[in-house]
XYZ file of C-alpha atoms in Angstrom:
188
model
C 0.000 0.000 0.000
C 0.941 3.457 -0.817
C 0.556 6.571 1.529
C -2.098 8.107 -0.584
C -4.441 4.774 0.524
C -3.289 4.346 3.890
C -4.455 8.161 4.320
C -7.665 7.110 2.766
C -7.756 4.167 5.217
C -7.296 6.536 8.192
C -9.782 8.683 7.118
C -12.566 6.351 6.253
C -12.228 4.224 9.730
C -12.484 8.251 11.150
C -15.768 8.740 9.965
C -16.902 5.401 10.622
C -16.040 5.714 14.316
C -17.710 9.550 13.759
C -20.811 7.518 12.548
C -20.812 4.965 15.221
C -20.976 7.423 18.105
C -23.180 9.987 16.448
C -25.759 6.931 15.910
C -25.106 5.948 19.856
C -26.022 9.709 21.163
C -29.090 9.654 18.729
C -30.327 6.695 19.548
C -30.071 7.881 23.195
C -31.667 11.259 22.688
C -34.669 9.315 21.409
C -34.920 7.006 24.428
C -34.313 10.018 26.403
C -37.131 11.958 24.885
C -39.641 9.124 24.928
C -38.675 8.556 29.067
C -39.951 11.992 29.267
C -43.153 12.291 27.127
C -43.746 9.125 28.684
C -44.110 10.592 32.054
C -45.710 14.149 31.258
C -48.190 12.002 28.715
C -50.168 10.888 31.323
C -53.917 12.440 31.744
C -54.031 14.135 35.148
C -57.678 12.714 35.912
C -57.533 13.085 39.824
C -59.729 10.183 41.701
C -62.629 10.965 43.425
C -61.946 10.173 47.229
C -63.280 10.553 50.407
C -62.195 14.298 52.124
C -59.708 12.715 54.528
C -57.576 11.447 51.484
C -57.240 14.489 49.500
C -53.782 16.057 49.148
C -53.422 19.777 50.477
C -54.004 22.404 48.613
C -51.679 23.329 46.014
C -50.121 20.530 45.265
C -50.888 19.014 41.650
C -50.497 15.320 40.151
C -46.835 14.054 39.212
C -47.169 10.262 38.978
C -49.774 7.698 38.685
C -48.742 3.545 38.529
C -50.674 0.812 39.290
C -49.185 -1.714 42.149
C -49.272 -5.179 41.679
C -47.774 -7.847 44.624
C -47.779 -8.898 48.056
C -48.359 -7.106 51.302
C -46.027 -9.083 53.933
C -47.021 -9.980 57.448
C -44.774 -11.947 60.136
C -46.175 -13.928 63.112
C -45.475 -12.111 66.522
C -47.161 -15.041 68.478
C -50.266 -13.967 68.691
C -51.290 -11.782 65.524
C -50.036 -11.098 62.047
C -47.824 -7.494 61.749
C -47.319 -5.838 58.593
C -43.543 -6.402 57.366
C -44.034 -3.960 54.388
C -44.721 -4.542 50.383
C -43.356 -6.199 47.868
C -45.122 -4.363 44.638
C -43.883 -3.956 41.471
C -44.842 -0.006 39.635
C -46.487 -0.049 35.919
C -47.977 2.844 34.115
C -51.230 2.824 32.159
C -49.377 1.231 29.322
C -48.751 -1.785 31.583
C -44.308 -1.054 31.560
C -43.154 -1.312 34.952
C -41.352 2.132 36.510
C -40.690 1.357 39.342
C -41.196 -0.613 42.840
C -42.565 -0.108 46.269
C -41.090 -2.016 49.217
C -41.075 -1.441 53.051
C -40.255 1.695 54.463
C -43.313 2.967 52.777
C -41.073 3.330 50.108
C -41.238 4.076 46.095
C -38.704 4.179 43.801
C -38.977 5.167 40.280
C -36.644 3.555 37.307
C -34.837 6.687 37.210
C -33.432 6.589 40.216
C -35.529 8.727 42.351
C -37.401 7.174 45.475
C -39.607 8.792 47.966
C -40.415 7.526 51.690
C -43.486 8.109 53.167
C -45.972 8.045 56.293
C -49.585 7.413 56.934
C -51.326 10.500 57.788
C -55.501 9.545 57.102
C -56.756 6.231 55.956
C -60.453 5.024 54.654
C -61.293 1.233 54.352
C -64.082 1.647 51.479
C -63.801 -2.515 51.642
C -63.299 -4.359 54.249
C -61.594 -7.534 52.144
C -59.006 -4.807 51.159
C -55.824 -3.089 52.797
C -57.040 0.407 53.574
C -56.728 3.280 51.539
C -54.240 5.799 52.374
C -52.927 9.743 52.375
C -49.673 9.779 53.288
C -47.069 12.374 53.542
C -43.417 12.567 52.416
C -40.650 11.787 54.813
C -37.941 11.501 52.789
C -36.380 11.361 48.931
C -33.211 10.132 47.054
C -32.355 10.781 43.473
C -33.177 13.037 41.150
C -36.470 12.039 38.547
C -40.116 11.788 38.926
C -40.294 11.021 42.834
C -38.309 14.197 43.586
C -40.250 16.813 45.212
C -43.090 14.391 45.621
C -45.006 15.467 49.177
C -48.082 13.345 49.063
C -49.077 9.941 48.550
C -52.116 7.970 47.952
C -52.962 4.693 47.850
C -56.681 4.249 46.414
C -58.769 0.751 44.588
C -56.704 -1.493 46.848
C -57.928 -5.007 46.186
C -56.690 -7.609 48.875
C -53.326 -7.728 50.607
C -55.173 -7.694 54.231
C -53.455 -9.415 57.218
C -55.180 -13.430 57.497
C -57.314 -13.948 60.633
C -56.002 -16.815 61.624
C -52.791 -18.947 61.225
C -50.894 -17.302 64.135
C -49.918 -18.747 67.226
C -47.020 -18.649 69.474
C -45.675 -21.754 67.622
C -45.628 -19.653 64.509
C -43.814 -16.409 66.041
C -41.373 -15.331 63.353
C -43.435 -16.661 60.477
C -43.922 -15.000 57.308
C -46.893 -15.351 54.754
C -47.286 -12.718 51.930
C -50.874 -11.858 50.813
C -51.046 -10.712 47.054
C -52.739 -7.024 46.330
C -53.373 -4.563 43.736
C -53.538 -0.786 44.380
C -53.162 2.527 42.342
C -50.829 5.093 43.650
C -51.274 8.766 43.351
C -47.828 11.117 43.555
C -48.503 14.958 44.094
C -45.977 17.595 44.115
C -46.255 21.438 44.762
């Protein structure tokens, strides 16, 4: 080979690397941008709730997922004590974003997570867990949990403690009871 096509050579594997890593930030910028229509796509229909269960004033919808698992209880001799979820997060579509485990915690794909408390609670059916307004106790990350300062926790279908099974021969036990639930995030 002569100069001329080693020059050539150079300068075609240049632009193929060019091309390579121009496709790789494109292709990102479009999962990027679909991430985030994703989340602001979502109709802000509020549920209708009882009063007690509304978020204060000012604060509007950031989030809505659907919860799908298993509430947790453990035997302390005599009755069954909630341990804390095990949920996974999906959006309307039905992709998961996230999970919910004990604490009351949430964390989102991105990375964010909120932790919350129980401030009011309604028990609409009395096969169900209850649902819940809670308050924000804590964050991590930076996404769509961020500044998140209320929590709901509404059309909860099972995941309440059994009424029987637990004895002092069963202290430490552990049984996990399968529930549904929507979640409602607000933010100022």
């Amino acid at each position: 080979m002569n100069s001329a096509d080693d020059r050539e050579t150079q300068v075609a594997s240049k632009i193929a690397g060019s091309s390579r890593a121009l496709r790789r930030v494109l292709v990102a910028a479009v999962f990027a941008a679909v991430a985030i229509r994703s989340h602001g796509a979502e109709p802000q229909t509020l549920p209708s709730v009882p009063e007690i269960l509304k978020p204060p004033a000012g604060e509007h919808l950031r989030a809505h997922a659907h919860a799908s698992g298993q509430q947790i209880y453990t035997c302390d001799g005599s009755k069954w004590i909630l341990s804390g979820p095990d949920a996974k997060l999906f959006d309307q579509a039905g992709r998961n974003v996230g999970s919910h485990f004990a604490g009351p915690t949430w964390r989102w794909l991105d990375g964010s997570q909120v932790t919350g408390r129980p401030i009011s609670s309604a028990a609409p059916n009395p096969d169900s867990i209850p649902w819940l307004l809670l308050t924000a106790t804590g964050h991590t990350g930076s996404g769509v949990l961020t500044n998140v300062s209320s929590i709901q926790r509404l059309q909860t279908k099972g995941g309440e403690a059994p009424a029987s099974g637990c004895a002092p021969s069963d202290k430490g036990e552990q049984t996990r009871v399968s529930y549904t639930a929507e979640y409602y995030f607000y933010a100022p």
